[in-house]
Amino acid sequence: MARRVAYLTGEYLRISPFVFIHREVQALRRLGVEVGTFSVRGLRPGDAAGPEQLKEQAQTGLILPTRAWTVATAHLRLLATHPTRYLRALGMALKMRQPGWRGLALQVAYLLEAGLLARMLQKGGYSHLHNHMGSSSASVACLASVLADTSFSFTIHGTAIRTEPHRWRIDVKAARAAFVICVSEFGRRQTEALIVAKDRSKIHVVHCGVQPTEFEPAPQRPEGKHILFVGRLVEDKGIGVLLKALARLKQRHESATLTLVGDGPDREAFTRLAERLGLSDAVNFHGHQDPARIKKTLKTADLFVLPSFAEGIPVVLMEAMATALPVVSTDISGIPELVETGVSGLLVPPGDVDALAQALDRLLSDFEERFRMAHEGRKKVLAHFDVDKEAGLIAGYFDQVPGFELTRLRT
């Protein structure tokens, strides 16, 4: 019998940061896992990552927007058919809430959304629910799994356990979960500190990944000076630090240029900073690009940089390394698990303008070192961050969930 699992995210298929989840879903399907996708909200204009993602979006179940009558009908049916289960979900919602009226209101909203999702799971015959991210959508998924009587698991990324971890009650979710996935060893250690000892054996490390064959090695240009950044234009990504480092780098590499692919609330501020630093002719703001276009843009670059203050293990770094680009990033969280400094790239302390400028100078000045690191980086991604291999691990954990292969929810 086909294995049926539901995947939930808050905003499935958005350009950033959820395209890698689509890759994981596709990889699971190639392995024979029947995956249905669900999202709390649909795409907004301009959010679509590309035609492939738009096609997937048409097949994705959306919780919101909806009508009050639909919400009422779903919850009345759940309460009437399984009152004990409903009361258990209500108790869990209260357990996960934060103090104050706002905390209560959020949990009420999550419970209402969970009721809608539970009915979708029942109608679709899903026996397991997996959620990406550990924050609000995980709250919805956790409650929905109780209401629908499914098993539950989730992948936890950096943000939910880095900022206000107790707000999201990772401990309650881990207690309910059949298993918990962390995308890095660093994330595993953080998560272990948040949950009780008996639940720590549920944690497994499964990397986000790329399909290496989609990323052809970039041409090697000994005299190349084109630096590339891909990501949201927000201060956490270290773009201000990067622009200041570029201003210093221009003293030794006058022809160096920087392309920033992505958009965000701080774009205007970074544009003004580039002007103040005299970099208007050297910095290009390219805005959002779909995945196919990003692959082409990667092949135009000579060096990739991601000077973030906060990350998990960035998929965009994997993509750059799979393209055989030398990379410079920061020595934080799970990044050293991907980039071995001096071997497959260079890592610098976050916020250190001098160290970043020196790392960029070192690679732009030494083509042989760039070539060596680029080669080692691609080898690392192919060996340890192949999405098909990582999806195989997840499929194995699904198989270990009791009753997972039973389609028991058609009501």
XYZ file of C-alpha atoms in Angstrom:
411
model
C 0.000 0.000 0.000
C 1.284 3.478 -0.835
C 2.743 5.434 2.051
C 0.737 8.621 2.554
C 2.129 11.608 4.413
C 0.958 15.200 4.592
C 3.505 18.016 4.545
C 2.614 21.367 6.120
C 4.392 24.729 6.091
C 3.253 28.256 6.817
C 3.787 29.490 3.255
C 4.683 26.597 0.995
C 6.647 27.390 -2.190
C 7.494 30.999 -1.387
C 10.697 32.168 -3.075
C 12.395 32.425 0.280
C 12.866 30.403 2.351
C 10.734 27.423 1.363
C 11.831 26.289 -2.117
C 14.104 23.639 -0.568
C 11.020 22.007 1.013
C 9.604 21.494 -2.467
C 12.853 19.753 -3.417
C 12.489 17.468 -0.410
C 8.886 16.656 -1.311
C 9.895 15.823 -4.883
C 12.703 13.580 -3.639
C 10.335 11.694 -1.321
C 7.926 11.165 -4.192
C 10.750 9.735 -6.288
C 11.270 7.240 -3.459
C 7.637 6.162 -3.593
C 6.279 8.144 -0.651
C 2.863 9.574 -1.468
C 3.111 13.174 -0.243
C 0.249 15.648 -0.112
C 1.184 19.265 0.517
C -0.653 21.777 2.682
C -0.008 25.411 3.544
C -1.485 27.731 6.139
C -1.520 30.551 3.576
C -1.286 30.726 -0.198
C 1.187 32.645 -2.308
C 0.903 36.391 -2.637
C 1.560 38.192 -5.936
C 5.279 38.022 -6.699
C 5.924 35.145 -4.245
C 5.952 32.344 -6.798
C 9.377 30.805 -7.220
C 8.781 29.528 -10.735
C 6.440 27.562 -13.028
C 7.274 24.252 -11.352
C 6.316 25.674 -7.964
C 3.141 27.240 -9.371
C 2.071 23.821 -10.632
C 2.657 22.371 -7.168
C 0.746 25.239 -5.580
C -2.356 24.306 -7.584
C -2.292 20.884 -5.889
C -1.627 22.207 -2.377
C -4.377 22.350 0.223
C -4.770 25.836 1.717
C -6.092 26.434 5.223
C -6.536 30.180 4.752
C -8.417 32.151 3.628
C -11.696 30.476 4.555
C -15.224 31.267 5.691
C -16.504 31.309 9.260
C -19.130 28.704 8.351
C -16.466 26.311 7.117
C -14.498 26.697 10.364
C -17.607 26.177 12.500
C -18.702 23.118 10.553
C -15.275 21.481 10.790
C -15.000 21.998 14.532
C -18.554 20.937 15.298
C -17.997 17.717 13.376
C -14.700 17.023 15.150
C -16.269 17.732 18.549
C -19.355 15.623 17.858
C -17.514 12.602 16.473
C -14.531 12.519 18.855
C -15.161 14.733 21.917
C -12.332 13.232 23.980
C -9.848 13.864 21.209
C -11.137 17.406 20.799
C -10.756 18.138 24.510
C -7.227 16.712 24.416
C -6.331 19.120 21.598
C -7.855 22.006 23.518
C -5.781 21.099 26.559
C -2.620 20.940 24.446
C -3.393 24.367 22.943
C -3.701 25.831 26.431
C -0.460 24.128 27.451
C 1.409 25.701 24.531
C 0.036 29.223 24.986
C 2.061 32.148 26.272
C 0.829 34.319 29.166
C -1.663 37.091 28.491
C -4.605 37.642 26.198
C -2.477 37.737 23.058
C -0.991 34.341 23.860
C -4.483 32.928 24.339
C -5.770 34.523 21.127
C -2.914 33.025 19.091
C -3.606 29.533 20.419
C -7.297 29.904 19.616
C -6.321 30.858 16.055
C -3.948 27.887 15.786
C -6.675 25.540 17.069
C -9.188 26.894 14.558
C -6.688 26.393 11.729
C -5.837 22.935 13.070
C -9.487 21.903 12.868
C -9.603 22.813 9.188
C -6.391 20.907 8.511
C -7.623 17.891 10.489
C -10.687 17.609 8.269
C -8.467 17.822 5.167
C -6.292 15.023 6.537
C -9.308 12.863 7.284
C -10.827 13.394 3.851
C -7.495 12.674 2.174
C -6.741 9.531 4.156
C -3.417 10.700 5.551
C -1.943 8.815 8.477
C 1.113 10.981 9.174
C 1.636 14.747 9.280
C 5.078 16.318 8.928
C 5.696 20.039 9.420
C 8.643 22.210 8.402
C 9.693 24.913 10.887
C 9.169 24.727 14.636
C 7.069 27.836 15.163
C 3.442 28.698 14.343
C 2.799 26.120 11.618
C 4.215 23.431 13.922
C 1.686 24.516 16.551
C -1.092 24.076 13.992
C 0.283 20.704 12.878
C 0.708 19.415 16.415
C -2.917 20.245 17.274
C -4.222 18.916 13.952
C -2.486 15.584 14.565
C -4.405 15.213 17.818
C -7.728 16.186 16.237
C -7.242 13.855 13.251
C -5.520 11.082 15.244
C -2.455 11.035 12.996
C 1.163 10.568 13.917
C 3.215 13.765 13.781
C 6.785 14.882 13.189
C 8.521 18.129 12.374
C 11.727 19.582 11.014
C 13.079 22.346 13.193
C 15.155 25.120 11.646
C 17.291 27.746 13.330
C 14.911 30.640 13.849
C 12.391 28.996 16.168
C 15.065 27.729 18.549
C 17.232 30.833 18.374
C 14.647 33.484 19.199
C 12.204 32.978 22.053
C 12.403 29.155 22.049
C 9.931 28.776 24.917
C 7.365 30.843 23.055
C 6.981 27.933 20.652
C 7.040 25.162 23.273
C 9.366 22.867 21.406
C 9.196 20.549 24.418
C 5.449 19.985 24.039
C 5.770 19.405 20.305
C 8.688 16.980 20.745
C 6.693 15.012 23.314
C 3.855 14.601 20.795
C 6.145 13.887 17.828
C 7.119 10.454 16.538
C 10.458 11.991 15.565
C 12.103 15.411 15.255
C 14.487 16.382 12.469
C 17.219 18.982 12.871
C 19.056 20.282 9.809
C 22.446 20.383 11.544
C 24.347 18.956 14.492
C 24.363 22.479 15.891
C 20.564 22.494 15.737
C 20.426 19.101 17.399
C 22.443 20.354 20.363
C 20.209 23.395 20.738
C 17.058 21.295 20.550
C 18.304 18.760 23.079
C 18.629 21.582 25.607
C 14.949 22.491 25.166
C 13.287 19.132 25.658
C 13.137 16.482 28.365
C 15.698 13.691 28.381
C 13.302 10.911 27.362
C 12.468 12.703 24.078
C 16.047 13.351 22.992
C 16.344 9.982 21.288
C 13.665 11.165 18.829
C 16.001 13.756 17.333
C 17.725 12.991 14.028
C 19.936 15.141 11.809
C 18.833 15.308 8.180
C 20.391 18.016 6.050
C 18.503 20.189 3.655
C 19.889 19.355 0.262
C 20.157 20.073 -3.418
C 20.056 17.852 -6.465
C 23.698 18.208 -7.510
C 23.054 17.247 -11.122
C 20.963 20.420 -11.498
C 24.029 22.569 -10.832
C 26.758 22.445 -13.449
C 30.225 23.673 -12.470
C 30.776 27.337 -13.270
C 33.517 28.262 -15.752
C 36.764 29.142 -14.030
C 38.038 32.667 -14.806
C 41.542 33.358 -13.446
C 41.057 37.135 -13.642
C 37.401 37.109 -12.531
C 36.295 39.653 -9.911
C 32.522 39.103 -9.822
C 31.213 38.524 -6.269
C 27.673 37.210 -5.774
C 25.255 37.289 -2.844
C 21.835 35.576 -2.907
C 19.353 36.044 -0.077
C 16.908 38.368 1.616
C 18.017 41.975 1.846
C 17.879 42.264 5.624
C 20.481 43.285 8.160
C 20.752 39.729 9.563
C 22.364 38.653 6.298
C 25.339 40.937 6.944
C 24.908 42.985 3.780
C 25.969 46.204 5.478
C 29.183 44.474 6.545
C 29.646 43.171 2.998
C 29.305 46.627 1.430
C 31.864 48.087 3.833
C 34.219 45.182 3.116
C 33.792 45.747 -0.609
C 34.747 49.421 -0.202
C 38.035 48.312 1.368
C 38.521 45.547 -1.179
C 38.267 48.055 -4.043
C 41.587 49.533 -2.952
C 43.309 46.326 -4.135
C 40.789 45.049 -6.670
C 39.507 48.076 -8.512
C 37.457 46.027 -10.993
C 35.657 43.966 -8.310
C 31.857 44.012 -8.575
C 29.074 42.745 -6.343
C 25.678 41.432 -7.418
C 22.920 41.181 -4.804
C 20.117 38.806 -5.791
C 17.029 39.025 -3.610
C 14.798 41.599 -2.044
C 13.674 42.666 1.386
C 12.700 45.520 3.670
C 16.253 46.900 3.954
C 16.965 47.178 0.235
C 16.594 50.974 0.148
C 18.886 51.384 3.162
C 21.554 49.224 1.514
C 21.227 51.175 -1.725
C 21.881 54.415 0.174
C 24.837 52.838 1.983
C 26.368 51.739 -1.332
C 26.019 55.299 -2.604
C 27.667 56.767 0.524
C 30.560 54.322 0.146
C 31.048 55.306 -3.497
C 30.016 51.850 -4.738
C 27.068 52.731 -6.962
C 28.891 51.601 -10.107
C 30.202 48.404 -8.490
C 27.034 47.084 -6.808
C 24.052 45.714 -8.730
C 20.709 45.053 -7.024
C 18.966 42.387 -9.121
C 15.862 41.702 -7.001
C 14.101 38.338 -6.832
C 15.036 35.593 -9.269
C 13.331 32.238 -9.722
C 15.379 29.055 -9.124
C 16.161 28.551 -12.809
C 17.489 32.091 -13.114
C 19.546 31.759 -9.930
C 21.290 28.699 -11.388
C 22.294 30.775 -14.413
C 23.401 33.707 -12.250
C 25.604 31.436 -10.130
C 27.520 30.465 -13.265
C 28.335 34.113 -13.993
C 30.071 34.627 -10.632
C 33.645 34.045 -9.553
C 33.072 34.067 -5.805
C 30.025 33.614 -3.569
C 29.624 35.395 -0.230
C 27.086 35.021 2.590
C 28.219 37.049 5.643
C 25.168 36.303 7.811
C 24.742 36.882 11.523
C 22.206 34.044 11.833
C 21.632 30.912 9.724
C 20.998 27.198 9.918
C 22.878 25.523 7.081
C 22.003 27.790 4.145
C 20.803 25.947 1.056
C 22.055 28.812 -1.096
C 25.598 28.010 0.062
C 25.047 24.408 -1.022
C 23.880 25.631 -4.423
C 26.945 27.842 -4.830
C 29.275 25.024 -3.813
C 27.473 22.569 -6.129
C 28.156 25.092 -8.914
C 31.857 24.879 -7.991
C 32.059 28.438 -6.699
C 34.497 29.276 -3.914
C 32.540 30.606 -0.937
C 33.093 33.002 1.933
C 30.691 32.918 4.868
C 30.573 33.290 8.650
C 31.640 30.881 11.354
C 28.197 30.481 12.943
C 25.638 27.777 13.783
C 25.711 24.903 11.284
C 27.743 26.575 8.533
C 31.057 24.947 9.607
C 29.354 21.575 9.010
C 29.088 22.550 5.342
C 32.122 24.790 4.801
C 35.459 23.658 6.191
C 37.454 26.861 6.336
C 40.642 26.723 4.317
C 39.467 23.554 2.548
C 36.078 24.123 0.890
C 35.813 27.866 1.551
C 36.666 30.551 4.060
C 34.761 31.417 7.245
C 35.087 34.687 9.151
C 33.560 36.034 12.372
C 30.154 37.669 11.814
C 30.259 41.454 11.679
C 34.042 41.635 11.145
C 34.560 43.972 8.170
C 38.341 43.558 8.135
C 38.217 39.751 8.242
C 35.627 39.647 5.466
C 37.630 42.018 3.262
C 40.768 39.960 3.850
C 39.007 36.696 2.972
C 37.626 38.159 -0.250
C 41.041 39.599 -1.100
C 42.723 36.251 -0.444
C 40.503 34.388 -2.886
C 40.381 37.080 -5.557
C 44.182 37.238 -5.463
C 44.834 33.489 -5.727
C 43.130 31.656 -8.592
C 44.691 28.296 -7.700
C 43.280 28.465 -4.179
C 39.881 29.505 -5.528
C 39.929 26.558 -7.911
C 40.969 24.095 -5.194
C 38.316 25.261 -2.724
C 35.628 25.276 -5.401
C 36.483 21.668 -6.306
C 36.441 20.568 -2.651
C 33.174 22.394 -2.031
C 31.389 20.613 -4.865
C 32.700 17.264 -3.599
C 31.355 18.034 -0.121
C 27.857 18.835 -1.384
C 27.685 15.769 -3.629
C 28.756 13.524 -0.752
C 26.751 14.947 2.151
C 24.007 17.296 0.935
C 22.335 15.363 -1.891
C 18.572 15.836 -1.443
C 17.773 12.294 -2.639
C 20.092 10.761 -0.044
C 18.709 12.967 2.718
C 15.108 12.244 1.690
C 15.942 8.558 1.969
C 16.718 9.097 5.643
C 13.363 10.825 6.177
C 11.516 8.017 4.384
C 13.219 5.583 6.740
C 11.958 7.489 9.764
C 8.441 7.488 8.304
C 8.662 3.695 7.960
C 9.488 3.409 11.661
C 6.301 5.207 12.736
C 3.828 2.571 13.977
C 0.888 2.199 11.594
C 2.259 4.689 9.095
C 1.418 2.500 6.109
C -2.210 2.181 7.202
C -4.629 4.542 5.444
C -7.000 4.668 8.384
C -8.551 8.122 8.270
C -11.201 8.131 5.594
C -14.326 9.440 7.365
